[in-house]
Short mmCIF file of C-alpha atoms in Angstrom, two decimals:
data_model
loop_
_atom_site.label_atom_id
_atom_site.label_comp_id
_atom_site.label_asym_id
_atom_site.label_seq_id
_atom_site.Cartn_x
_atom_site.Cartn_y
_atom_site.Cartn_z
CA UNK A 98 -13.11 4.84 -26.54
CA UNK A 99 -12.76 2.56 -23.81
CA UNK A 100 -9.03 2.47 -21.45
CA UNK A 101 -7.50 -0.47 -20.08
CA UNK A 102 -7.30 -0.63 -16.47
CA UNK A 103 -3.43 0.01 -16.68
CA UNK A 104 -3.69 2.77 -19.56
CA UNK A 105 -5.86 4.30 -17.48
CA UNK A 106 -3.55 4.18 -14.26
CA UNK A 107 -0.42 4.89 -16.72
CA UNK A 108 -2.38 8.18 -17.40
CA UNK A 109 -3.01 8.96 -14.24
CA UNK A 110 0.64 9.30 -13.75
CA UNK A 111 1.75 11.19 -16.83
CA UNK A 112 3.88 8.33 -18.64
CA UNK A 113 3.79 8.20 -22.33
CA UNK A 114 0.97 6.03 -23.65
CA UNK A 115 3.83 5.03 -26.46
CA UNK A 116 5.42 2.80 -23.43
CA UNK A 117 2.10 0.76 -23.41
CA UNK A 118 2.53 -1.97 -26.02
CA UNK A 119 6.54 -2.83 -24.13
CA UNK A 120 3.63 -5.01 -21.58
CA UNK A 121 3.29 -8.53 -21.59
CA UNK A 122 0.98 -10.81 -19.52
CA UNK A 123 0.87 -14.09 -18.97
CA UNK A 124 -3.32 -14.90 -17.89
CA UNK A 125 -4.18 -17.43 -15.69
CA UNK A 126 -7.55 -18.67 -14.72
CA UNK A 127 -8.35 -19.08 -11.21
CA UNK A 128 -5.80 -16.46 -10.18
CA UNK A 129 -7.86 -13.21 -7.64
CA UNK A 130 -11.11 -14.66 -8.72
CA UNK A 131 -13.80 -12.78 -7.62
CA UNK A 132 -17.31 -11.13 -8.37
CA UNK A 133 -15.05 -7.48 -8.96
CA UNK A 134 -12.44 -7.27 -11.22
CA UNK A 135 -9.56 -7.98 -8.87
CA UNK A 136 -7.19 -9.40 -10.88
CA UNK A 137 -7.19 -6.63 -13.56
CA UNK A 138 -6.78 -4.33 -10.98
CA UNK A 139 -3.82 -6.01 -9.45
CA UNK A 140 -2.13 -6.87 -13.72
CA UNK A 141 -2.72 -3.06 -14.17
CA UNK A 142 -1.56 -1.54 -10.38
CA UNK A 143 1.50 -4.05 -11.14
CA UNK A 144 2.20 -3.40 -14.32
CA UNK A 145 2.12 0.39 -14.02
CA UNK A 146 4.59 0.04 -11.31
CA UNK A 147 6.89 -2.15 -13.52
CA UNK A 148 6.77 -0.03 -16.34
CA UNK A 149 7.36 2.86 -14.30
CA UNK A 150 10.52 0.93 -12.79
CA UNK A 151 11.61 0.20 -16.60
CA UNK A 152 11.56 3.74 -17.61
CA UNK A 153 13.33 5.17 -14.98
CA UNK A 154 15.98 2.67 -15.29
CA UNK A 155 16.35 3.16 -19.09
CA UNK A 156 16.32 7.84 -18.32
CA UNK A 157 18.83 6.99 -15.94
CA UNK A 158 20.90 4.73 -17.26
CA UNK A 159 20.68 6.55 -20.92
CA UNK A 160 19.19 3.13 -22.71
CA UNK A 161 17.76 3.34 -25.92
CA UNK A 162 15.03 1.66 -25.14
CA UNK A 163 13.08 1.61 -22.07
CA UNK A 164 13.28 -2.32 -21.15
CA UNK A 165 10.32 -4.70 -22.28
CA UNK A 166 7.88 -5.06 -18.65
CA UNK A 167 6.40 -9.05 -18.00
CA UNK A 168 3.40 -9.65 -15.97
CA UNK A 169 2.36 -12.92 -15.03
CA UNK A 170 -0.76 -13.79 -13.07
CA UNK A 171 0.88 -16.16 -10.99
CA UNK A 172 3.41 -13.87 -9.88
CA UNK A 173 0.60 -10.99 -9.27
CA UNK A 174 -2.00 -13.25 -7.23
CA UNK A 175 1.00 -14.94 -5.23
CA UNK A 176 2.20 -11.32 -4.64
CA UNK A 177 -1.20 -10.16 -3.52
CA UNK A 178 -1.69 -12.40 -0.52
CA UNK A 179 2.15 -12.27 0.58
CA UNK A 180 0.90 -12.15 3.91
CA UNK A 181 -0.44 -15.25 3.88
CA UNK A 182 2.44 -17.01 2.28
CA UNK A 183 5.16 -15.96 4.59
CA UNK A 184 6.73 -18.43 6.79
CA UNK A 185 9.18 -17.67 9.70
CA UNK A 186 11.04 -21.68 10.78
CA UNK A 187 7.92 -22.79 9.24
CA UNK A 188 5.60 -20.85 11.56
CA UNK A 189 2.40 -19.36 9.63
CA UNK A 190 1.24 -15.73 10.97
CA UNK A 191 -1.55 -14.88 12.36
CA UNK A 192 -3.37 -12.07 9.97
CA UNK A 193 -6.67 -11.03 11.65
CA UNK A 194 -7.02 -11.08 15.28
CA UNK A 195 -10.55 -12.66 17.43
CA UNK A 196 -12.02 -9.63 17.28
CA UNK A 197 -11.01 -8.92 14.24
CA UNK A 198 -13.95 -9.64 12.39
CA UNK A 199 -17.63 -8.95 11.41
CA UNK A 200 -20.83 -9.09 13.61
CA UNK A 201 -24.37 -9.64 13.46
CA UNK A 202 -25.89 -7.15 14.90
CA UNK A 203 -29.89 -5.08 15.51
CA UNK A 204 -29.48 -3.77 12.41
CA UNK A 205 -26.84 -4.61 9.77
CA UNK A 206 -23.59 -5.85 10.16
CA UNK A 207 -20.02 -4.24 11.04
CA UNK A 208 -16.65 -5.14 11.07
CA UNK A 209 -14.43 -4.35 13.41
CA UNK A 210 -10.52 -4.02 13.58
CA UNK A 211 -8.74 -4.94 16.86
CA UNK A 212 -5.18 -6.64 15.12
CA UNK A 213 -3.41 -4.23 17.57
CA UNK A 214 -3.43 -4.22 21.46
CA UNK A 215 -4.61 -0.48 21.37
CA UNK A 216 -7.26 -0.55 18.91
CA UNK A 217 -8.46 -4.36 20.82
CA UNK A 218 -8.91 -1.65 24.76
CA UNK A 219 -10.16 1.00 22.43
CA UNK A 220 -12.64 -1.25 21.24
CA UNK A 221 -13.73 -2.95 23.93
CA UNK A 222 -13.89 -0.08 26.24
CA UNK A 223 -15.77 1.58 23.53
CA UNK A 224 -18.45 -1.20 24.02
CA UNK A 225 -18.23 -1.17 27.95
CA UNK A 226 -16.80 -4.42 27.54
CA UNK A 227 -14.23 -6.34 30.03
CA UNK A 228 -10.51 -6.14 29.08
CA UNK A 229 -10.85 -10.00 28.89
CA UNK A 230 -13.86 -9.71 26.91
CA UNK A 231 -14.48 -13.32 24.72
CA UNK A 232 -15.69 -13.30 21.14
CA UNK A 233 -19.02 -14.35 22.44
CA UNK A 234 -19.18 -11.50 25.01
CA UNK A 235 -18.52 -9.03 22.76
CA UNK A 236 -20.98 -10.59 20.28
CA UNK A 237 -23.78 -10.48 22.62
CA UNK A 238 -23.08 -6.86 23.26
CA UNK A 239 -23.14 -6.16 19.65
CA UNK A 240 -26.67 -7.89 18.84
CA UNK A 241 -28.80 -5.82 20.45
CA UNK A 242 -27.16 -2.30 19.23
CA UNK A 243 -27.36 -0.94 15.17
CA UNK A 244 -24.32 -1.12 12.89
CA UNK A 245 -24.53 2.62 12.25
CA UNK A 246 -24.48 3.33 16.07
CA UNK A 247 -21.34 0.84 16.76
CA UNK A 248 -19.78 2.53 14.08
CA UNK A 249 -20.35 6.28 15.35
CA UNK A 250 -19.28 5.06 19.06
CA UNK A 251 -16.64 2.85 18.31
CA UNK A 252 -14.90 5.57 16.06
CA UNK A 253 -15.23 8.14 18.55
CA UNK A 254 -13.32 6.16 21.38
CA UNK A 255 -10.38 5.40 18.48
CA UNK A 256 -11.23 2.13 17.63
CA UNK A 257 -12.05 0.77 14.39
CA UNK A 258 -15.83 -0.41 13.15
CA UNK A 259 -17.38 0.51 10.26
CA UNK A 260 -21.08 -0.90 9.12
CA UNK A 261 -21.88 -2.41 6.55
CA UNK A 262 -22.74 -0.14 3.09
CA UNK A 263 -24.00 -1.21 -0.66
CA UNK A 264 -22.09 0.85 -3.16
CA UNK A 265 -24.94 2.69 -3.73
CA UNK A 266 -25.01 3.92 -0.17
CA UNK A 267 -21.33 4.36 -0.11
CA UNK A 268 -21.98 6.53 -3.57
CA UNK A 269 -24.43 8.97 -1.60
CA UNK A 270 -22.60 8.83 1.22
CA UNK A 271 -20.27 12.27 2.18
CA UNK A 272 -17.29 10.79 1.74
CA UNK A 273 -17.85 8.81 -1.29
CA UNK A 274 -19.10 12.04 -2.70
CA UNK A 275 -15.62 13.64 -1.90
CA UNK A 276 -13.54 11.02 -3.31
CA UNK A 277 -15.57 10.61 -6.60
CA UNK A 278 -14.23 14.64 -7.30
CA UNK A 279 -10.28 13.57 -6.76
CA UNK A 280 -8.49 11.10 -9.35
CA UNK A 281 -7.15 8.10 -8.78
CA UNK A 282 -3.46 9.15 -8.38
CA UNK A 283 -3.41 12.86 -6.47
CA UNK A 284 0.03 14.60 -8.37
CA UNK A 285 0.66 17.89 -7.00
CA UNK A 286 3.17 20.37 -7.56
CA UNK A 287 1.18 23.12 -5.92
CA UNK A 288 3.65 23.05 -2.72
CA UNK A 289 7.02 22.97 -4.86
CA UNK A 290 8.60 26.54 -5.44
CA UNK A 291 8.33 27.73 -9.03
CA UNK A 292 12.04 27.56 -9.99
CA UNK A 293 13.60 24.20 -10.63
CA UNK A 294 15.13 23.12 -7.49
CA UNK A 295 18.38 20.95 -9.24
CA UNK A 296 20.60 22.59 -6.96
CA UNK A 297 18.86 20.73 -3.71
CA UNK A 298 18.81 17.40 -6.14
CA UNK A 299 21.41 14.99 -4.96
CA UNK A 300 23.46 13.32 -7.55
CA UNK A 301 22.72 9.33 -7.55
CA UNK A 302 25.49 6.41 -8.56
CA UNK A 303 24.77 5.09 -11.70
CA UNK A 304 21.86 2.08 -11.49
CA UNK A 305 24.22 -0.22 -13.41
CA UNK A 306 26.97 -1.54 -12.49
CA UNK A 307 27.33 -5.10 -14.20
CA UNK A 308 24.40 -6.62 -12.14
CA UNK A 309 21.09 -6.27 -12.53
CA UNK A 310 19.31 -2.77 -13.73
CA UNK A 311 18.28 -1.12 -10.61
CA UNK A 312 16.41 2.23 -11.15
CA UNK A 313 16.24 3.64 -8.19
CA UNK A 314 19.69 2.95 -6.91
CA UNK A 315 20.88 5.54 -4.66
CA UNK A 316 17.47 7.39 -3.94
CA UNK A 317 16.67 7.35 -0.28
CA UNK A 318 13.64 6.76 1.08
CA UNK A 319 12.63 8.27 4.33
CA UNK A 320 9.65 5.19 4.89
CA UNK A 321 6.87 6.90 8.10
CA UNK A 322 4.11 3.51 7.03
CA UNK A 323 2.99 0.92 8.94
CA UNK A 324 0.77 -2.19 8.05
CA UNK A 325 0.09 -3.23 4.42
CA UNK A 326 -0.13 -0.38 1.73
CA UNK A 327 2.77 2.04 2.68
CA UNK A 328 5.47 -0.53 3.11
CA UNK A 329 4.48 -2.61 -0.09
CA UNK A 330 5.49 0.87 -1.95
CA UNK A 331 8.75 1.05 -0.23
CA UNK A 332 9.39 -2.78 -0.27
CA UNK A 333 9.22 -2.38 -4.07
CA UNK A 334 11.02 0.59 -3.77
CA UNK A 335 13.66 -1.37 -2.40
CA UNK A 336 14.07 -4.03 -4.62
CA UNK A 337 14.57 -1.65 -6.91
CA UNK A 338 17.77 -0.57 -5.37
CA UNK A 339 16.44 2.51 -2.99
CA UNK A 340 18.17 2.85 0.61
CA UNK A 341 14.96 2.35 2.42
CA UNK A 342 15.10 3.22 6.00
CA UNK A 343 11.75 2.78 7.98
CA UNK A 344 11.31 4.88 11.05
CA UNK A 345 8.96 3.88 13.79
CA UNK A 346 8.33 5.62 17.06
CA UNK A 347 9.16 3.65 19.97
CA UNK A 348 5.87 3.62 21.74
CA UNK A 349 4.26 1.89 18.90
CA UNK A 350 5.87 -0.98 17.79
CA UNK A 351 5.17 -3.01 14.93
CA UNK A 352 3.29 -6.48 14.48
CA UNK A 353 6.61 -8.47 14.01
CA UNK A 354 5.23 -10.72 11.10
CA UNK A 355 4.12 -7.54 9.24
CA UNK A 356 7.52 -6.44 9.58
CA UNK A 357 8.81 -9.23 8.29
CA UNK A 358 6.60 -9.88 5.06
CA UNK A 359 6.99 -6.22 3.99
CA UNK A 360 10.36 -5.60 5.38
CA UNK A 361 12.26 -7.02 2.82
CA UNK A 362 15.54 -5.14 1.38
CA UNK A 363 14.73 -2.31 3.79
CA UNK A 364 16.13 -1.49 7.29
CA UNK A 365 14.54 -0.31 10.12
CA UNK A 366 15.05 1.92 13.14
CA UNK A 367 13.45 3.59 15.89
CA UNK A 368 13.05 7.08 16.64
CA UNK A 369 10.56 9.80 19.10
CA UNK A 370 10.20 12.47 17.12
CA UNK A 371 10.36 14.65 20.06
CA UNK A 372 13.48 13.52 21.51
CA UNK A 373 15.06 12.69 18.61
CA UNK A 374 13.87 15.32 16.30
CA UNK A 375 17.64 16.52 15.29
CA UNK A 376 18.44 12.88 14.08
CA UNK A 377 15.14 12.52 12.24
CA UNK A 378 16.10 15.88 10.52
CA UNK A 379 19.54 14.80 9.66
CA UNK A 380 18.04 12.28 7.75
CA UNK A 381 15.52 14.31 6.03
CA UNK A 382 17.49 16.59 4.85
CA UNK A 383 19.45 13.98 3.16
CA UNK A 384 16.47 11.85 1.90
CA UNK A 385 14.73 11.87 -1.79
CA UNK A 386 11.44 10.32 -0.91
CA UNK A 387 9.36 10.37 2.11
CA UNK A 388 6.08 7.70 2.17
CA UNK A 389 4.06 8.59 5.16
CA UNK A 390 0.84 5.91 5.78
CA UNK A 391 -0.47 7.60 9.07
CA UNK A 392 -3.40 8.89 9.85
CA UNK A 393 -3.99 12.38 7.63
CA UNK A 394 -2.78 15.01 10.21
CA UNK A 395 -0.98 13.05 12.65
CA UNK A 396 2.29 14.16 11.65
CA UNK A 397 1.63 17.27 11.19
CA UNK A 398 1.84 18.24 15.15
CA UNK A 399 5.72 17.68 13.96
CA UNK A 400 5.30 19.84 10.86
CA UNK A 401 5.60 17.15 8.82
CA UNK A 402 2.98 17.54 6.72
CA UNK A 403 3.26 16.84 2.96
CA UNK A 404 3.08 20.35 2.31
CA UNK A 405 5.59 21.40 5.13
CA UNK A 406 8.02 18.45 3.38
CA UNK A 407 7.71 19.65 -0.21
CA UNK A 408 7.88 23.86 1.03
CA UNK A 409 11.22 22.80 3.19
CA UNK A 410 12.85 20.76 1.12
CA UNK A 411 12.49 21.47 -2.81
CA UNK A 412 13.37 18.44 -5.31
CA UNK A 413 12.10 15.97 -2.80
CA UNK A 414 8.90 13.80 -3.74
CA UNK A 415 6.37 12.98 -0.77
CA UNK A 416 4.12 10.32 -0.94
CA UNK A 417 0.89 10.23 1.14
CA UNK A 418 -1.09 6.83 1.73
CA UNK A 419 -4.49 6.53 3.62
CA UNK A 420 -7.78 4.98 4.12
CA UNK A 421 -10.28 7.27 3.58
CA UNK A 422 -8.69 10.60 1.72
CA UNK A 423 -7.32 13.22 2.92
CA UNK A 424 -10.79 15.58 2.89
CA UNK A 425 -14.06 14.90 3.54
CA UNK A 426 -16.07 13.87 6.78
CA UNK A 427 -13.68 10.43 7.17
CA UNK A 428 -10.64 11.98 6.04
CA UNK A 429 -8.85 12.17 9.27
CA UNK A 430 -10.31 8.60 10.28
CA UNK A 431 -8.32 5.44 11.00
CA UNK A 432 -8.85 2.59 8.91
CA UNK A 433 -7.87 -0.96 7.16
CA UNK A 434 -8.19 -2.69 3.85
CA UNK A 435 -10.87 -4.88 5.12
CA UNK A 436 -12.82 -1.57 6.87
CA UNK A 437 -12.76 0.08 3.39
CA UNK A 438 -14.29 -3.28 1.94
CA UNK A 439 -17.37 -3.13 4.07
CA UNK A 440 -18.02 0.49 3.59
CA UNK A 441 -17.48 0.65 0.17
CA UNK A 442 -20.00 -1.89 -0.54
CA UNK A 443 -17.40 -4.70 -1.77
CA UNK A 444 -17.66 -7.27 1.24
CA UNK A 445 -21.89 -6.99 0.27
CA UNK A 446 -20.68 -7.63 -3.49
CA UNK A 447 -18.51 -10.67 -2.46
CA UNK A 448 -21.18 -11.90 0.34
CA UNK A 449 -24.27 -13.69 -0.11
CA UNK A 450 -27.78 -12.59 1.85
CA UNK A 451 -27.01 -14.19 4.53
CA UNK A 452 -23.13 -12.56 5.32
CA UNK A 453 -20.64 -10.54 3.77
CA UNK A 454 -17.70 -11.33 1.92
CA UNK A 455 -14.45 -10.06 1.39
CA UNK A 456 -12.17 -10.37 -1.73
CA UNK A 457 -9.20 -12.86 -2.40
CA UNK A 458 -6.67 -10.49 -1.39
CA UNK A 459 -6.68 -7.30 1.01
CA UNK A 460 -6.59 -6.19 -2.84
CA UNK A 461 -6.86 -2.40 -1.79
CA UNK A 462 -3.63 -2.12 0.02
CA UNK A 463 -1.35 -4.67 -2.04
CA UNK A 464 -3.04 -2.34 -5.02
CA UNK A 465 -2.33 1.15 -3.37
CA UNK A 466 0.99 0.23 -2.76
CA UNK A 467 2.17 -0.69 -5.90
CA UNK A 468 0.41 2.41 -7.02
CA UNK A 469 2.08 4.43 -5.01
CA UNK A 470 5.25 3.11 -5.81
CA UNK A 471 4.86 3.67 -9.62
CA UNK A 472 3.80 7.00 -8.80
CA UNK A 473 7.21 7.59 -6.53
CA UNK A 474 8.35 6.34 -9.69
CA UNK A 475 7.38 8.65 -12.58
CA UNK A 476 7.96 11.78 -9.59
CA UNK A 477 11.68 10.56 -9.79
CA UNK A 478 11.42 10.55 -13.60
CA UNK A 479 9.95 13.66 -14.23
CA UNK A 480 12.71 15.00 -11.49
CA UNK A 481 15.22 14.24 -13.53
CA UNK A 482 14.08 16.09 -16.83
CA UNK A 483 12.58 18.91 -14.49
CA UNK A 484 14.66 19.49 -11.16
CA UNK A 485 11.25 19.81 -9.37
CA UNK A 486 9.73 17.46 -6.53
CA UNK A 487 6.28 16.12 -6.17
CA UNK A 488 3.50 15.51 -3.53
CA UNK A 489 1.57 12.48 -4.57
CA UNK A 490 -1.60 10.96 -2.35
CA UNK A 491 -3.39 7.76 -3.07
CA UNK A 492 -6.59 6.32 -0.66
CA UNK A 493 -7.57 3.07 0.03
CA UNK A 494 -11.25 4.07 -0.33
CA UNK A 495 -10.87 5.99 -3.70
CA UNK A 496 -8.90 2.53 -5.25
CA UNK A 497 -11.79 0.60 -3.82
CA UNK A 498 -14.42 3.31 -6.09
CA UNK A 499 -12.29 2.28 -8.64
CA UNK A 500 -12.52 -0.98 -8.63
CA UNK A 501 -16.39 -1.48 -7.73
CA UNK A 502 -16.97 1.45 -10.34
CA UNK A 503 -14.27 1.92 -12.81
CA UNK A 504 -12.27 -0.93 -13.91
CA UNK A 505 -13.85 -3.20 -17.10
CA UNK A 506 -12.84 -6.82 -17.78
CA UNK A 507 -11.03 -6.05 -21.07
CA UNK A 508 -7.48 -6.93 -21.88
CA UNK A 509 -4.64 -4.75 -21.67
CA UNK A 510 -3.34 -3.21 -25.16
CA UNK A 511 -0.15 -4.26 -25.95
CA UNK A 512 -0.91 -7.62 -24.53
CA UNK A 513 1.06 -10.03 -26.35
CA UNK A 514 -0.36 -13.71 -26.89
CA UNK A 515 1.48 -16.19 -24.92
CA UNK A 516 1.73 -20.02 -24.85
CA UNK A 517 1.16 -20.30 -21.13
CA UNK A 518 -1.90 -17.42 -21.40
CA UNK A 519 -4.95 -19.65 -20.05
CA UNK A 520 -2.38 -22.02 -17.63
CA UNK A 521 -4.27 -22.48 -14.39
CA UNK A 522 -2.99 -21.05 -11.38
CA UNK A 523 -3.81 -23.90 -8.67
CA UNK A 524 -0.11 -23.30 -6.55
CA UNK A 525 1.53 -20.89 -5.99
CA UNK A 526 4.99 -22.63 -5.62
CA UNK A 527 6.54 -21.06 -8.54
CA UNK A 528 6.67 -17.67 -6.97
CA UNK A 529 7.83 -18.19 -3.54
CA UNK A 530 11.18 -18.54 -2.35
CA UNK A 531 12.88 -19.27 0.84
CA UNK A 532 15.98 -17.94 3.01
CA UNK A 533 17.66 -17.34 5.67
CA UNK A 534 17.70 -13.94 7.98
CA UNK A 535 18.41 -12.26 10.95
CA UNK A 536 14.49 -13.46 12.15
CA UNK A 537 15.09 -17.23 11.03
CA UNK A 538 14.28 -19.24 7.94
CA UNK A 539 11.67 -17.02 5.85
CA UNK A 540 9.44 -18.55 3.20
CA UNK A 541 8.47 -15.85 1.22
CA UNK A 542 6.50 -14.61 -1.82
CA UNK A 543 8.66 -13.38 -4.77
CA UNK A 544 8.12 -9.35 -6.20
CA UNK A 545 5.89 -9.39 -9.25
CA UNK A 546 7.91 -6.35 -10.99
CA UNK A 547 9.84 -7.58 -13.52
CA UNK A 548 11.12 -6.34 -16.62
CA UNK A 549 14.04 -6.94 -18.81
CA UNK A 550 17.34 -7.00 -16.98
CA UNK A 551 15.70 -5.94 -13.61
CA UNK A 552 15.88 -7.68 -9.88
CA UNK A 553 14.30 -10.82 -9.53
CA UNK A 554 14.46 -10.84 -5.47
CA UNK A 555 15.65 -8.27 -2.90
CA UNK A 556 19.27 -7.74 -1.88
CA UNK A 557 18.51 -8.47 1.87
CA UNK A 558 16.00 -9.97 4.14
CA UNK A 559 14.15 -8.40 6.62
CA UNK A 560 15.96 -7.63 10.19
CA UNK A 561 14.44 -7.50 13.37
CA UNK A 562 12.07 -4.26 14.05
CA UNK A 563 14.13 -1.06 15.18
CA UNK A 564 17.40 -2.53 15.59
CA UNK A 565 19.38 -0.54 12.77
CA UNK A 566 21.29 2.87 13.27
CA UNK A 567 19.22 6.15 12.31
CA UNK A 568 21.46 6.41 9.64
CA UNK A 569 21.68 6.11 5.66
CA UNK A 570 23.62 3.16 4.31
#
């Protein structure tokens, strides 16, 4: 029997396959159109979230029913490239630095990742390259070396290139053969003690009170991501009524227009987790969730691993986002949505012969994150019938199998037929929104979650990076 992309997912996280048929969609043509099947991954990573979002709400608020989940294409693809849409006093960002890019080189092709000012000296320093280096300097130093050797060299100064794989090579390749053995969605109670831990469960406000249904009203979420995956989760997270706080060290500040297209309903402060380790504490031992996006093992050095978390703190549900896994030769390796691309062999699916492509979306981390927030999602669930926490890990690189591998063009069960099913999507206008903030006048992209009686927009804009207290709200 064959699964829908999202029954599939919906599996992967435990929910009840009875819940299926309470999903709508609205189809579009022309919306994440691509050679893969990006836009049923992004209806299914979506619409598990939703549905997860729809349940919780109902357990919590002691519904009936669990409330009827509404995808639209629209909303999804608009969703997808928020990046791209947001607007700051009508300024557009600036996504993917000069260096940023890929190159032609002896043998193959790469793509490098230089968006930050370390990973740019890392990069360049890797190559012998001037600090001042030009896109044509660096080009000519990259034309008469291989892919695989710019890769190997680059990586091992802490900069970011990765050559150019098919999926077939990616499919032989060490690490693809590690991720093929995990799942999708990683759940793991393994860490958690073996007696319900409802005493260390905080009890949360009600997630209705007159205004919209908010399911995860009260839960606190401890947010250690940076860049594109981990804070979609807890953006969505927050919508959904969580007290997000994200936590940044000081000597590594964030992009500001990242901050501000996945800051939304969150706040933000700053922290060393050296010098400020009893703070940081205070709040952990307070928090529900913690979503971590760095580099496996970099917080561990603080002995904040996900299985330090989960052993220290029982009832609380850890949530682990990264590029390449956790395991394997690449799993403690740096890396981006468009890095996983090329090495997966999607940017040779989406190219032509003469140069790679890349999808409509960085698909893999808007996708990841909205897995990982449905997963978040079902932990909370299941914590409230069973008292216990969770440890739950998602990769870039194993949604990216998934989606050159895995996912099948069919419909979603449940699907019911709708008048504007087969509408074009040619704007996008209908999903973005505009208003003010502490940053100036944001145009923005609106959440695609929605079900019955939920949030339509977050409670607050974003505020300027690491200005908040290091306190819950």
């Amino acid at each position: 029997m064959t699964h829908s992309p999202m029954a599939v997912v919906w599996e992967e996280l435990g929910g009840d396959p009875a819940l299926l048929p309470g999903v709508s969609t609205v189809r579009r043509a022309g919306a994440l159109e691509a050679r893969l099947p990006v836009r049923e991954l992004a209806r299914a990573c979506v619409g598990a979230c939703a549905l997860a979002a729809a349940e919780l709400g109902a357990r919590r608020a002691g519904l009936a029913r669990v409330p009827r989940v509404s995808l639209d294409d629209g909303a999804v693809a608009t969703a997808f490239v928020s990046e791209r849409h947001l607007r700051i006093d009508g300024r557009a960002p600036v996504n993917f630095a000069p260096l940023s890019r890929f190159w032609r080189t002896a043998h193959g092709w790469v793509r490098t990742h230089a968006n930050y000012p370390h990973h740019r000296a890392r990069l360049l320093d890797a190559l012998g390259a001037a600090d001042d280096a030009t896109v044509e300097d660096v080009a000519g130093v990259l034309a008469g070396r291989s892919a695989r050797e710019i890769e190997e060299t680059v990586y091992a100064a802490g900069g970011l290139a990765v050559a150019l794989r098919t999926a077939k090579e990616w499919a032989a390749h060490e690490q693809g053969l590690a991720l093929a053995e995990r799942p999708l969605i990683e759940r793991d109670r393994s860490a958690e003690r073996s007696e319900p831990a409802t005493a260390g469960v905080r009890a949360l406000a009600p997630p209705h009170d007159g205004g919209p249904l908010l399911p995860a009203a009260g839960v606190r979420v401890l947010d250690l991501t940076r860049v594109i995956a981990g804070p979609v989760a807890t953006r969505t997270l927050a919508l959904l009524g969580a007290d997000v706080l994200r936590v940044d060290g000081p000597r590594l500040p964030e992009d500001p227009d990242a901050h501000a297209d996945t800051g939304f309903g969150k706040r933000s402060t700053v922290l060393d987790l050296v010098a400020d380790r009893r703070a940081f504490d205070e709040l952990l031992a307070a928090a529900d969730v913690v979503v971590t996006g760095y580099r496996p093992g970099a917080l561990d050095r603080f002995g904040l691993s996900p299985e330090a978390l989960a052993e220290r703190r029982p009832g609380l549900v850890v949530a682990q986002v990264s590029a390449w896994g956790t395991y394997g030769p690449w799993g403690g390796r740096r890396g981006f949505d468009s890095l996983v691309q090329v090495a997966t062999g999607i940017a040779g699916t989406e190219g032509s012969p003469e140069r790679p492509g890349a999808l409509p979306a960085q698909a893999l981390d808007h996708g990841t994150g909205y897995l990982l927030a449905a997963a978040v999602l079902r932990a909370l669930t299941e914590r409230t019938e069973q008292g216990r926490g969770c440890v739950v890990r998602l990769a870039l690189a194993r949604t990216a199998m998934w989606l050159t591998d895995g996912i099948g063009r069919e419909e979603t069960p449940g699907d019911a037929p709708d008048p504007a099913a087969g509408k074009p999507y040619d704007r996008p206008d209908a999903w973005l929104s505009e208003r003010g903030s502490p940053i100036g006048r944001l145009g923005h992209a609106l959440p695609p979650v929605s079900f019955t009686g939920g949030p339509t927009d977050w409670a607050r804009p974003p505020g300027r990076w690491g200005t908040d207290p290091a306190r819950w709200a």
